[in-house]
Short mmCIF file of C-alpha atoms in Angstrom, two decimals:
data_model
loop_
_atom_site.label_atom_id
_atom_site.label_comp_id
_atom_site.label_asym_id
_atom_site.label_seq_id
_atom_site.Cartn_x
_atom_site.Cartn_y
_atom_site.Cartn_z
CA UNK A 1 -24.47 26.79 -20.94
CA UNK A 2 -22.57 23.59 -21.50
CA UNK A 3 -21.68 21.79 -18.27
CA UNK A 4 -20.52 18.47 -19.75
CA UNK A 5 -16.82 19.26 -19.51
CA UNK A 6 -17.18 20.45 -15.91
CA UNK A 7 -18.86 17.17 -14.93
CA UNK A 8 -16.08 15.17 -16.60
CA UNK A 9 -13.44 17.19 -14.77
CA UNK A 10 -15.15 16.60 -11.43
CA UNK A 11 -15.46 12.88 -12.13
CA UNK A 12 -11.78 12.69 -13.08
CA UNK A 13 -10.73 14.43 -9.88
CA UNK A 14 -12.95 12.12 -7.81
CA UNK A 15 -11.71 8.94 -9.47
CA UNK A 16 -8.11 10.13 -9.21
CA UNK A 17 -8.56 10.82 -5.51
CA UNK A 18 -10.03 7.39 -4.87
CA UNK A 19 -7.25 5.64 -6.81
CA UNK A 20 -4.56 7.64 -5.00
CA UNK A 21 -6.11 6.91 -1.60
CA UNK A 22 -6.36 3.18 -2.31
CA UNK A 23 -2.81 3.09 -3.64
CA UNK A 24 -1.61 4.77 -0.46
CA UNK A 25 -3.35 2.11 1.65
CA UNK A 26 -1.83 -0.70 -0.43
CA UNK A 27 1.66 0.78 -0.02
CA UNK A 28 1.16 1.07 3.74
CA UNK A 29 -0.07 -2.54 3.97
CA UNK A 30 2.87 -3.88 1.94
CA UNK A 31 5.27 -1.88 4.10
CA UNK A 32 3.79 -3.34 7.28
CA UNK A 33 4.03 -6.90 5.94
CA UNK A 34 7.65 -6.45 4.83
CA UNK A 35 8.54 -4.77 8.12
CA UNK A 36 6.96 -7.61 10.11
CA UNK A 37 8.78 -10.23 8.05
CA UNK A 38 12.10 -8.47 8.64
CA UNK A 39 11.43 -8.19 12.37
CA UNK A 40 10.64 -11.90 12.58
CA UNK A 41 13.72 -12.77 10.53
CA UNK A 42 15.99 -10.55 12.60
CA UNK A 43 14.51 -11.23 16.03
CA UNK A 44 13.11 -14.70 16.46
CA UNK A 45 15.33 -16.54 13.99
CA UNK A 46 18.68 -14.99 14.80
CA UNK A 47 21.52 -17.26 13.68
CA UNK A 48 19.33 -19.61 11.63
CA UNK A 49 19.14 -20.02 7.88
CA UNK A 50 15.84 -20.25 5.97
CA UNK A 51 16.30 -24.03 5.67
CA UNK A 52 16.53 -24.50 9.45
CA UNK A 53 13.27 -25.46 11.15
#
């Protein structure tokens, strides 16, 4: 029997799962950073422009 194609399919599924999982974590991290920046902008700096110190 020839199992080469089965091994390639399993490797593709594994690599795809790892890439998808890492991409999901990156999206979550970016969302948290953007959310934190918006909260700081809206809460602590209310009424100030970006050039105000």
